[in-house]
mmCIF file of C-alpha atoms (C1' of nucleotides) in Angstrom:
data_model
loop_
_atom_site.group_PDB
_atom_site.id
_atom_site.type_symbol
_atom_site.label_atom_id
_atom_site.label_comp_id
_atom_site.label_asym_id
_atom_site.label_seq_id
_atom_site.Cartn_x
_atom_site.Cartn_y
_atom_site.Cartn_z
ATOM 1 C CA MET T 57 57.611 -16.757 -22.306
ATOM 2 C CA LYS T 58 54.884 -14.801 -20.836
ATOM 3 C CA ASP T 59 52.145 -13.660 -23.208
ATOM 4 C CA TYR T 60 51.747 -10.669 -20.949
ATOM 5 C CA PRO T 61 53.401 -8.338 -18.921
ATOM 6 C CA ASP T 62 53.162 -8.483 -15.014
ATOM 7 C CA LYS T 63 55.572 -5.399 -14.314
ATOM 8 C CA MET T 64 55.403 -2.121 -15.183
ATOM 9 C CA ASN T 65 58.915 -0.222 -15.906
ATOM 10 C CA VAL T 66 58.979 3.609 -15.561
ATOM 11 C CA GLU T 67 58.248 4.039 -19.353
ATOM 12 C CA GLN T 68 55.392 1.716 -19.516
ATOM 13 C CA ALA T 69 53.712 3.711 -16.664
ATOM 14 C CA ARG T 70 53.951 6.956 -18.699
ATOM 15 C CA ALA T 71 52.605 5.262 -21.804
ATOM 16 C CA PHE T 72 49.966 3.567 -19.516
ATOM 17 C CA ARG T 73 48.838 7.120 -18.244
ATOM 18 C CA ASP T 74 48.976 8.700 -21.576
ATOM 19 C CA ASP T 75 46.856 5.686 -23.046
ATOM 20 C CA VAL T 76 44.281 6.161 -20.279
ATOM 21 C CA LEU T 77 44.112 9.617 -20.972
ATOM 22 C CA ASN T 78 43.677 9.449 -24.699
ATOM 23 C CA ILE T 79 41.188 6.874 -24.271
ATOM 24 C CA VAL T 80 38.907 8.717 -22.102
ATOM 25 C CA ALA T 81 38.946 11.763 -24.615
ATOM 26 C CA GLN T 82 37.465 9.708 -27.001
ATOM 27 C CA ILE T 83 34.307 8.840 -25.175
ATOM 28 C CA PRO T 84 31.471 10.141 -26.960
ATOM 29 C CA LYS T 85 29.147 12.560 -25.220
ATOM 30 C CA GLY T 86 26.436 10.665 -23.392
ATOM 31 C CA LYS T 87 28.090 7.581 -23.276
ATOM 32 C CA VAL T 88 30.245 6.246 -20.361
ATOM 33 C CA THR T 89 32.829 3.019 -20.100
ATOM 34 C CA THR T 90 34.426 1.082 -17.097
ATOM 35 C CA TYR T 91 37.778 1.517 -15.585
ATOM 36 C CA GLY T 92 38.439 -1.900 -16.798
ATOM 37 C CA HIS T 93 37.596 -1.546 -20.365
ATOM 38 C CA ILE T 94 40.233 1.243 -20.305
ATOM 39 C CA ALA T 95 42.498 -0.690 -18.679
ATOM 40 C CA THR T 96 42.327 -3.472 -21.082
ATOM 41 C CA LEU T 97 42.454 -1.056 -24.099
ATOM 42 C CA ALA T 98 45.778 0.412 -22.821
ATOM 43 C CA GLY T 99 47.121 -3.076 -22.523
ATOM 44 C CA TRP T 100 46.918 -4.004 -18.775
ATOM 45 C CA PRO T 101 43.806 -5.778 -18.239
ATOM 46 C CA SER T 102 44.308 -6.197 -14.368
ATOM 47 C CA HIS T 103 45.109 -2.171 -13.727
ATOM 48 C CA ALA T 104 41.457 -1.088 -13.380
ATOM 49 C CA ARG T 105 42.496 0.539 -10.176
ATOM 50 C CA MET T 106 45.329 2.221 -11.512
ATOM 51 C CA VAL T 107 43.020 3.770 -14.168
ATOM 52 C CA GLY T 108 41.015 5.045 -11.230
ATOM 53 C CA ARG T 109 44.369 6.250 -9.793
ATOM 54 C CA THR T 110 45.287 8.221 -12.796
ATOM 55 C CA LEU T 111 42.171 9.708 -13.611
ATOM 56 C CA ARG T 112 42.046 10.793 -9.385
ATOM 57 C CA TYR T 113 45.516 12.239 -9.099
ATOM 58 C CA THR T 114 46.725 13.462 -12.599
ATOM 59 C CA PRO T 115 46.262 17.229 -12.791
ATOM 60 C CA GLY T 116 44.705 18.024 -16.246
ATOM 61 C CA ALA T 117 42.481 14.926 -16.339
ATOM 62 C CA VAL T 118 39.785 17.291 -15.245
ATOM 63 C CA VAL T 119 39.705 18.601 -18.667
ATOM 64 C CA LEU T 120 38.856 15.403 -20.178
ATOM 65 C CA PRO T 121 35.305 14.021 -19.729
ATOM 66 C CA CYS T 122 36.441 11.817 -16.798
ATOM 67 C CA HIS T 123 33.040 11.712 -15.548
ATOM 68 C CA ARG T 124 31.745 9.233 -18.330
ATOM 69 C CA VAL T 125 33.975 6.533 -16.529
ATOM 70 C CA VAL T 126 32.073 4.517 -14.163
ATOM 71 C CA ASN T 127 32.899 1.336 -12.758
ATOM 72 C CA ALA T 128 31.744 -2.043 -13.958
ATOM 73 C CA VAL T 129 28.284 -2.226 -12.508
ATOM 74 C CA GLY T 130 27.700 1.743 -13.527
ATOM 75 C CA ARG T 131 28.348 3.085 -10.106
ATOM 76 C CA THR T 132 29.648 6.627 -9.942
ATOM 77 C CA ALA T 133 33.002 7.410 -8.328
ATOM 78 C CA PRO T 134 32.443 7.830 -4.577
ATOM 79 C CA GLY T 135 33.246 11.144 -3.003
ATOM 80 C CA TRP T 136 32.280 12.979 -6.432
ATOM 81 C CA SER T 137 28.677 13.686 -6.404
ATOM 82 C CA LYS T 138 28.571 16.157 -9.312
ATOM 83 C CA GLN T 139 29.419 13.196 -11.707
ATOM 84 C CA ARG T 140 25.857 12.204 -11.765
ATOM 85 C CA GLN T 141 24.958 15.851 -12.514
ATOM 86 C CA LEU T 142 27.503 16.234 -15.364
ATOM 87 C CA LEU T 143 26.204 12.751 -16.717
ATOM 88 C CA GLU T 144 22.502 13.453 -16.567
ATOM 89 C CA GLU T 145 23.212 16.876 -18.475
ATOM 90 C CA GLU T 146 24.314 14.988 -21.430
ATOM 91 C CA GLY T 147 21.429 12.715 -21.439
ATOM 92 C CA VAL T 148 22.742 9.761 -19.212
ATOM 93 C CA LYS T 149 20.011 7.977 -17.578
ATOM 94 C CA PHE T 150 20.290 6.317 -13.858
ATOM 95 C CA LYS T 151 18.391 3.481 -12.734
ATOM 96 C CA ALA T 152 16.321 4.023 -9.270
ATOM 97 C CA ASN T 153 19.326 2.091 -7.635
ATOM 98 C CA GLY T 154 21.514 5.101 -8.370
ATOM 99 C CA ARG T 155 23.686 3.088 -10.953
ATOM 100 C CA VAL T 156 24.205 4.163 -14.620
ATOM 101 C CA ASP T 157 21.743 2.535 -17.345
ATOM 102 C CA MET T 158 24.864 0.435 -18.565
ATOM 103 C CA GLN T 159 22.642 -1.004 -21.289
ATOM 104 C CA SER T 160 21.910 1.927 -23.014
ATOM 105 C CA HIS T 161 24.986 4.032 -22.374
ATOM 106 C CA LEU T 162 27.866 1.601 -22.170
ATOM 107 C CA TRP T 163 30.505 2.833 -24.994
ATOM 108 C CA LEU T 164 33.244 0.023 -25.845
ATOM 109 C CA TYR T 165 35.869 0.913 -28.233
ATOM 110 C "C1'" DA B 60 61.358 -2.645 3.481
ATOM 111 C "C1'" DG B 61 56.668 -4.133 5.469
ATOM 112 C "C1'" DT B 62 51.861 -2.279 5.872
ATOM 113 C "C1'" DT B 63 48.127 0.011 4.171
ATOM 114 C "C1'" DT B 64 45.494 2.372 0.681
ATOM 115 C "C1'" DG B 65 42.289 2.734 -2.667
ATOM 116 C "C1'" DA B 66 37.389 7.028 -8.699
ATOM 117 C "C1'" DC B 67 38.411 -1.537 -9.285
ATOM 118 C "C1'" DT B 68 36.317 -6.370 -10.495
ATOM 119 C "C1'" DG B 69 33.812 -10.692 -9.808
ATOM 120 C "C1'" DG B 70 31.911 -14.091 -7.298
ATOM 121 C "C1'" DA B 71 29.394 -15.397 -3.165
ATOM 122 C "C1'" DG B 72 25.693 -15.105 0.727
ATOM 123 C "C1'" DC O 23 19.249 -5.377 -5.177
ATOM 124 C "C1'" DC O 24 22.558 -5.085 -1.227
ATOM 125 C "C1'" DT O 25 26.906 -6.448 1.428
ATOM 126 C "C1'" DC O 26 30.967 -8.716 2.233
ATOM 127 C "C1'" DC O 27 35.207 -10.849 0.747
ATOM 128 C "C1'" DA O 28 39.267 -12.210 -1.541
ATOM 129 C "C1'" DG O 29 42.336 -10.848 -5.597
ATOM 130 C "C1'" DC O 30 44.494 -7.257 -7.589
ATOM 131 C "C1'" DC O 31 48.826 -3.930 -7.647
ATOM 132 C "C1'" DA O 32 50.782 0.861 -8.007
ATOM 133 C "C1'" DA O 33 51.282 4.548 -4.617
ATOM 134 C "C1'" DA O 34 51.420 6.485 -0.470
ATOM 135 C "C1'" DC O 35 52.648 5.537 4.423
#
DNA sequence: AGTTTGACTGGAG
DNA sequence: CCTCCAGCCAAAC
């Protein structure tokens, strides 16, 4: 009896995607959260990469505050320089090394 | 059907 | 603080 699922079927994949988008929509302005945290909230702790893929390839994710999602160390998404600008516009501070100041902006549901 | 690819993560050096 | 690496897993090749 496994206590946590290890393989997704089609319905679970759809539910996972919907959960991810729903969670991202709830991130408060001026806050950020991580891919891993979203994956955990969705019930699939080891699927941080899939959260990233979902936000990257799902049309419609662009209307969500997906710029408020950064990796575990506060790094912004590669190839998306505008993300930092969008965050700074809503008051998120970056450290000298280019990472988000997680200590003051990390949001955990 | 086997291999490569990441909007990831945590640990090592 | 940085880079490198193994583990990760669905999707794309």
